[in-house]
PDB file of C-alpha atoms in Angstrom:
ATOM      1  CA  MET A  20      77.412  21.299 -75.788  1.00 63.00           C
ATOM      2  CA  PRO A  21      76.900  20.382 -79.424  1.00 67.00           C
ATOM      3  CA  THR A  22      73.315  19.840 -80.625  1.00 76.00           C
ATOM      4  CA  PRO A  23      72.490  16.162 -80.498  1.00 76.00           C
ATOM      5  CA  ALA A  24      71.466  14.363 -83.667  1.00 80.00           C
ATOM      6  CA  LYS A  25      67.692  14.273 -84.238  1.00 87.00           C
ATOM      7  CA  ASN A  26      67.794  10.479 -84.534  1.00 92.00           C
ATOM      8  CA  THR A  27      70.498   8.303 -82.849  1.00 95.00           C
ATOM      9  CA  ILE A  28      70.683   4.524 -82.802  1.00 97.00           C
ATOM     10  CA  CYS A  29      70.994   3.290 -79.206  1.00 97.00           C
ATOM     11  CA  LEU A  30      72.661  -0.086 -78.740  1.00 98.00           C
ATOM     12  CA  TRP A  31      72.491  -1.906 -75.403  1.00 97.00           C
ATOM     13  CA  TYR A  32      75.631  -3.569 -74.071  1.00 97.00           C
ATOM     14  CA  ASP A  33      76.332  -5.350 -70.830  1.00 94.00           C
ATOM     15  CA  ARG A  34      79.566  -3.518 -69.916  1.00 93.00           C
ATOM     16  CA  ASP A  35      81.365  -3.319 -73.264  1.00 96.00           C
ATOM     17  CA  ALA A  36      79.909  -0.231 -74.981  1.00 98.00           C
ATOM     18  CA  GLU A  37      83.234   1.639 -75.049  1.00 98.00           C
ATOM     19  CA  GLU A  38      85.165  -1.431 -76.318  1.00 98.00           C
ATOM     20  CA  ALA A  39      82.576  -1.991 -79.058  1.00 98.00           C
ATOM     21  CA  ALA A  40      82.566   1.706 -80.067  1.00 98.00           C
ATOM     22  CA  ARG A  41      86.357   1.741 -80.335  1.00 98.00           C
ATOM     23  CA  PHE A  42      86.304  -1.445 -82.412  1.00 98.00           C
ATOM     24  CA  TYR A  43      83.790   0.118 -84.839  1.00 98.00           C
ATOM     25  CA  ALA A  44      85.851   3.267 -85.048  1.00 98.00           C
ATOM     26  CA  ARG A  45      88.991   1.267 -85.913  1.00 98.00           C
ATOM     27  CA  THR A  46      87.183  -0.936 -88.401  1.00 98.00           C
ATOM     28  CA  PHE A  47      85.003   1.388 -90.501  1.00 98.00           C
ATOM     29  CA  PRO A  48      85.734   4.724 -92.235  1.00 97.00           C
ATOM     30  CA  ASP A  49      83.828   7.776 -91.120  1.00 97.00           C
ATOM     31  CA  SER A  50      83.485   6.257 -87.670  1.00 98.00           C
ATOM     32  CA  SER A  51      84.693   7.569 -84.342  1.00 98.00           C
ATOM     33  CA  VAL A  52      84.162   7.681 -80.618  1.00 98.00           C
ATOM     34  CA  VAL A  53      82.746  11.080 -79.895  1.00 97.00           C
ATOM     35  CA  ALA A  54      82.378  11.016 -76.078  1.00 96.00           C
ATOM     36  CA  VAL A  55      82.378   8.652 -73.089  1.00 98.00           C
ATOM     37  CA  HIS A  56      80.050   9.475 -70.245  1.00 97.00           C
ATOM     38  CA  ARG A  57      80.359   8.103 -66.741  1.00 98.00           C
ATOM     39  CA  ALA A  58      77.533   7.404 -64.383  1.00 97.00           C
ATOM     40  CA  PRO A  59      77.036  10.226 -61.795  1.00 97.00           C
ATOM     41  CA  GLY A  60      75.746   7.661 -59.334  1.00 97.00           C
ATOM     42  CA  ASP A  61      75.178   3.974 -58.724  1.00 95.00           C
ATOM     43  CA  TYR A  62      72.628   2.313 -60.928  1.00 89.00           C
ATOM     44  CA  PRO A  63      71.197  -1.278 -61.144  1.00 89.00           C
ATOM     45  CA  SER A  64      74.012  -2.717 -63.239  1.00 87.00           C
ATOM     46  CA  GLY A  65      76.916  -0.491 -62.205  1.00 91.00           C
ATOM     47  CA  LYS A  66      78.506   1.967 -59.929  1.00 95.00           C
ATOM     48  CA  LYS A  67      79.219   5.674 -59.889  1.00 97.00           C
ATOM     49  CA  GLY A  68      82.066   6.388 -62.286  1.00 98.00           C
ATOM     50  CA  ASP A  69      81.487   3.361 -64.535  1.00 97.00           C
ATOM     51  CA  VAL A  70      81.068   4.046 -68.263  1.00 98.00           C
ATOM     52  CA  LEU A  71      77.337   4.472 -68.732  1.00 97.00           C
ATOM     53  CA  THR A  72      77.070   5.702 -72.309  1.00 97.00           C
ATOM     54  CA  VAL A  73      79.357   6.156 -75.305  1.00 98.00           C
ATOM     55  CA  GLU A  74      78.587   8.426 -78.166  1.00 97.00           C
ATOM     56  CA  PHE A  75      80.042   7.204 -81.439  1.00 98.00           C
ATOM     57  CA  THR A  76      79.488   7.110 -85.183  1.00 97.00           C
ATOM     58  CA  VAL A  77      79.566   4.091 -87.525  1.00 98.00           C
ATOM     59  CA  LEU A  78      79.993   5.011 -91.169  1.00 97.00           C
ATOM     60  CA  GLY A  79      78.633   8.465 -90.352  1.00 96.00           C
ATOM     61  CA  ILE A  80      75.582   7.164 -88.468  1.00 97.00           C
ATOM     62  CA  PRO A  81      75.240   8.611 -84.918  1.00 97.00           C
ATOM     63  CA  CYS A  82      75.023   5.933 -82.269  1.00 98.00           C
ATOM     64  CA  MET A  83      75.000   5.631 -78.540  1.00 97.00           C
ATOM     65  CA  GLY A  84      76.219   2.613 -76.644  1.00 98.00           C
ATOM     66  CA  LEU A  85      74.406   2.118 -73.338  1.00 97.00           C
ATOM     67  CA  ASN A  86      75.959  -0.134 -70.674  1.00 96.00           C
ATOM     68  CA  GLY A  87      72.522  -1.236 -69.440  1.00 93.00           C
ATOM     69  CA  GLY A  88      73.577  -4.528 -67.961  1.00 92.00           C
ATOM     70  CA  PRO A  89      72.938  -8.178 -68.727  1.00 91.00           C
ATOM     71  CA  GLY A  90      69.686  -9.677 -69.939  1.00 86.00           C
ATOM     72  CA  ILE A  91      69.009  -7.732 -73.092  1.00 92.00           C
ATOM     73  CA  GLN A  92      70.235  -9.444 -76.281  1.00 92.00           C
ATOM     74  CA  HIS A  93      70.688  -7.949 -79.769  1.00 95.00           C
ATOM     75  CA  SER A  94      68.478  -9.335 -82.501  1.00 94.00           C
ATOM     76  CA  MET A  95      68.908  -9.789 -86.254  1.00 94.00           C
ATOM     77  CA  ALA A  96      65.820  -7.625 -86.524  1.00 95.00           C
ATOM     78  CA  PHE A  97      68.323  -4.725 -86.483  1.00 96.00           C
ATOM     79  CA  SER A  98      71.473  -4.725 -88.457  1.00 97.00           C
ATOM     80  CA  PHE A  99      74.009  -2.406 -90.010  1.00 98.00           C
ATOM     81  CA  GLN A 100      74.142  -2.944 -93.775  1.00 98.00           C
ATOM     82  CA  VAL A 101      77.532  -2.057 -95.173  1.00 98.00           C
ATOM     83  CA  ALA A 102      77.753  -1.626 -98.944  1.00 98.00           C
ATOM     84  CA  THR A 103      81.165  -2.779-100.284  1.00 98.00           C
ATOM     85  CA  VAL A 104      82.780  -1.971-103.619  1.00 98.00           C
ATOM     86  CA  ASP A 105      84.747  -5.191-104.168  1.00 98.00           C
ATOM     87  CA  GLN A 106      85.863  -8.506-102.696  1.00 98.00           C
ATOM     88  CA  ALA A 107      88.807  -6.945-100.855  1.00 98.00           C
ATOM     89  CA  GLU A 108      86.575  -4.560 -98.935  1.00 98.00           C
ATOM     90  CA  THR A 109      84.040  -7.321 -98.319  1.00 98.00           C
ATOM     91  CA  ASP A 110      86.798  -9.606 -96.990  1.00 98.00           C
ATOM     92  CA  ARG A 111      88.244  -6.850 -94.828  1.00 98.00           C
ATOM     93  CA  TYR A 112      85.017  -6.067 -92.981  1.00 98.00           C
ATOM     94  CA  TRP A 113      83.931  -9.671 -92.725  1.00 98.00           C
ATOM     95  CA  SER A 114      87.288 -10.703 -91.347  1.00 98.00           C
ATOM     96  CA  ALA A 115      87.353  -7.828 -88.859  1.00 98.00           C
ATOM     97  CA  ILE A 116      83.958  -8.717 -87.468  1.00 98.00           C
ATOM     98  CA  VAL A 117      84.076 -12.489 -87.517  1.00 98.00           C
ATOM     99  CA  GLY A 118      87.802 -12.610 -86.632  1.00 98.00           C
ATOM    100  CA  ASN A 119      87.226 -10.536 -83.528  1.00 97.00           C
ATOM    101  CA  GLY A 120      85.055 -13.082 -81.766  1.00 98.00           C
ATOM    102  CA  GLY A 121      82.031 -12.702 -84.092  1.00 98.00           C
ATOM    103  CA  GLU A 122      80.214 -15.367 -86.011  1.00 98.00           C
ATOM    104  CA  GLU A 123      79.207 -16.022 -89.622  1.00 98.00           C
ATOM    105  CA  SER A 124      75.639 -16.318 -90.732  1.00 97.00           C
ATOM    106  CA  GLU A 125      74.007 -16.666 -94.159  1.00 97.00           C
ATOM    107  CA  CYS A 126      73.703 -14.466 -97.216  1.00 98.00           C
ATOM    108  CA  GLY A 127      76.298 -11.864 -96.176  1.00 98.00           C
ATOM    109  CA  TRP A 128      75.177 -11.540 -92.523  1.00 98.00           C
ATOM    110  CA  CYS A 129      77.436 -11.893 -89.529  1.00 98.00           C
ATOM    111  CA  LYS A 130      77.387 -10.887 -85.848  1.00 98.00           C
ATOM    112  CA  ASP A 131      80.096  -9.111 -83.969  1.00 98.00           C
ATOM    113  CA  ARG A 132      81.236 -10.389 -80.584  1.00 97.00           C
ATOM    114  CA  TRP A 133      78.663  -8.221 -78.831  1.00 97.00           C
ATOM    115  CA  GLY A 134      75.814  -9.704 -80.879  1.00 97.00           C
ATOM    116  CA  VAL A 135      75.213  -6.759 -83.225  1.00 98.00           C
ATOM    117  CA  SER A 136      74.227  -7.980 -86.690  1.00 98.00           C
ATOM    118  CA  TRP A 137      75.982  -6.739 -89.803  1.00 98.00           C
ATOM    119  CA  GLN A 138      75.201  -7.255 -93.485  1.00 98.00           C
ATOM    120  CA  ILE A 139      78.370  -7.039 -95.501  1.00 98.00           C
ATOM    121  CA  THR A 140      76.800  -6.457 -98.901  1.00 98.00           C
ATOM    122  CA  PRO A 141      78.784  -6.014-102.120  1.00 98.00           C
ATOM    123  CA  ILE A 142      77.214  -3.510-104.486  1.00 98.00           C
ATOM    124  CA  ALA A 143      77.492  -6.193-107.183  1.00 98.00           C
ATOM    125  CA  LEU A 144      74.982  -8.252-105.146  1.00 98.00           C
ATOM    126  CA  ILE A 145      72.540  -5.375-104.804  1.00 97.00           C
ATOM    127  CA  GLU A 146      72.729  -4.585-108.514  1.00 97.00           C
ATOM    128  CA  GLY A 147      72.284  -8.192-109.345  1.00 98.00           C
ATOM    129  CA  TRP A 148      69.219  -9.059-107.354  1.00 93.00           C
ATOM    130  CA  ILE A 149      67.402  -5.858-108.459  1.00 96.00           C
ATOM    131  CA  ASP A 150      68.334  -6.395-112.116  1.00 97.00           C
ATOM    132  CA  PRO A 151      65.256  -5.617-114.305  1.00 97.00           C
ATOM    133  CA  ASP A 152      65.678  -9.025-115.966  1.00 98.00           C
ATOM    134  CA  PRO A 153      63.873 -11.531-113.652  1.00 98.00           C
ATOM    135  CA  ALA A 154      66.058 -14.371-114.829  1.00 98.00           C
ATOM    136  CA  VAL A 155      69.251 -12.464-113.903  1.00 98.00           C
ATOM    137  CA  ALA A 156      67.821 -11.420-110.503  1.00 98.00           C
ATOM    138  CA  LYS A 157      66.824 -15.064-109.787  1.00 98.00           C
ATOM    139  CA  ARG A 158      70.271 -16.412-110.693  1.00 98.00           C
ATOM    140  CA  VAL A 159      71.950 -13.828-108.454  1.00 98.00           C
ATOM    141  CA  PHE A 160      69.497 -14.485-105.614  1.00 98.00           C
ATOM    142  CA  ASP A 161      69.962 -18.233-105.868  1.00 98.00           C
ATOM    143  CA  ALA A 162      73.765 -17.844-105.815  1.00 98.00           C
ATOM    144  CA  MET A 163      73.523 -15.617-102.713  1.00 98.00           C
ATOM    145  CA  MET A 164      71.403 -18.181-100.953  1.00 98.00           C
ATOM    146  CA  THR A 165      74.325 -20.662-101.011  1.00 98.00           C
ATOM    147  CA  MET A 166      76.843 -18.254 -99.419  1.00 98.00           C
ATOM    148  CA  LYS A 167      77.843 -17.052 -96.008  1.00 98.00           C
ATOM    149  CA  LYS A 168      80.326 -14.280 -96.930  1.00 98.00           C
ATOM    150  CA  ILE A 169      79.382 -13.017-100.385  1.00 98.00           C
ATOM    151  CA  ASP A 170      81.695 -14.112-103.211  1.00 98.00           C
ATOM    152  CA  VAL A 171      81.666 -11.200-105.663  1.00 98.00           C
ATOM    153  CA  ALA A 172      83.121 -13.233-108.565  1.00 98.00           C
ATOM    154  CA  ALA A 173      80.393 -15.866-108.161  1.00 98.00           C
ATOM    155  CA  ILE A 174      77.695 -13.134-107.958  1.00 98.00           C
ATOM    156  CA  GLU A 175      79.015 -11.613-111.177  1.00 98.00           C
ATOM    157  CA  ALA A 176      79.193 -15.017-112.911  1.00 98.00           C
ATOM    158  CA  ALA A 177      75.516 -15.678-111.892  1.00 98.00           C
ATOM    159  CA  ARG A 178      74.573 -12.291-113.301  1.00 97.00           C
ATOM    160  CA  ARG A 179      76.255 -13.056-116.615  1.00 96.00           C
ATOM    161  CA  GLY A 180      74.581 -16.509-116.672  1.00 95.00           C
TER     162      GLY A 180
END
C-alpha cells in the first residue's frame, strides 16, 4: 500500500464521488482517479459493495471523495482556484464546469454539478489586482466586479487604463 498523503482534501458527495472524480480527471491536467474503494458492509446511506470512497487528484492535489449520503452541501467557503494562462484555457475550464450541469457565479467563480466551487482565475487578473500602482489595481478590480467568467482582454485593457 502506498503511503497516503499527509494532507488530503475530502469532499462529500451523495452517491456521485466516482463520477465527479472521473470528470475532474478528464477536465484538468495532472488529475487522475487513483483508487475506488467499496464499502465492506452496509452503512447509513449505502450497502455493502457500493462505492464508499474514491481517491483522486485534481491538478496534483490529493483528494478523496466520500459517498456520505444526502444532507451535506458544499459551500463557497471552500473552492479550487485554477490559474489560467489565457482566455482559451479560461474558456475551456469554465465551459467544462458550467456546461456539465454547473452554474455561473460572479468574479470568475462557478460551481460544478455536485456543488463544488471553482475559481477560474486568469493570471492576468491576479497580476492586475496586485499591481503596485493602486490606480491600476482598482481599475482591474472594478472590471472584475462586473464579470462572471473573466474576460482577459477586458482585464488587460483595465490594467492599461
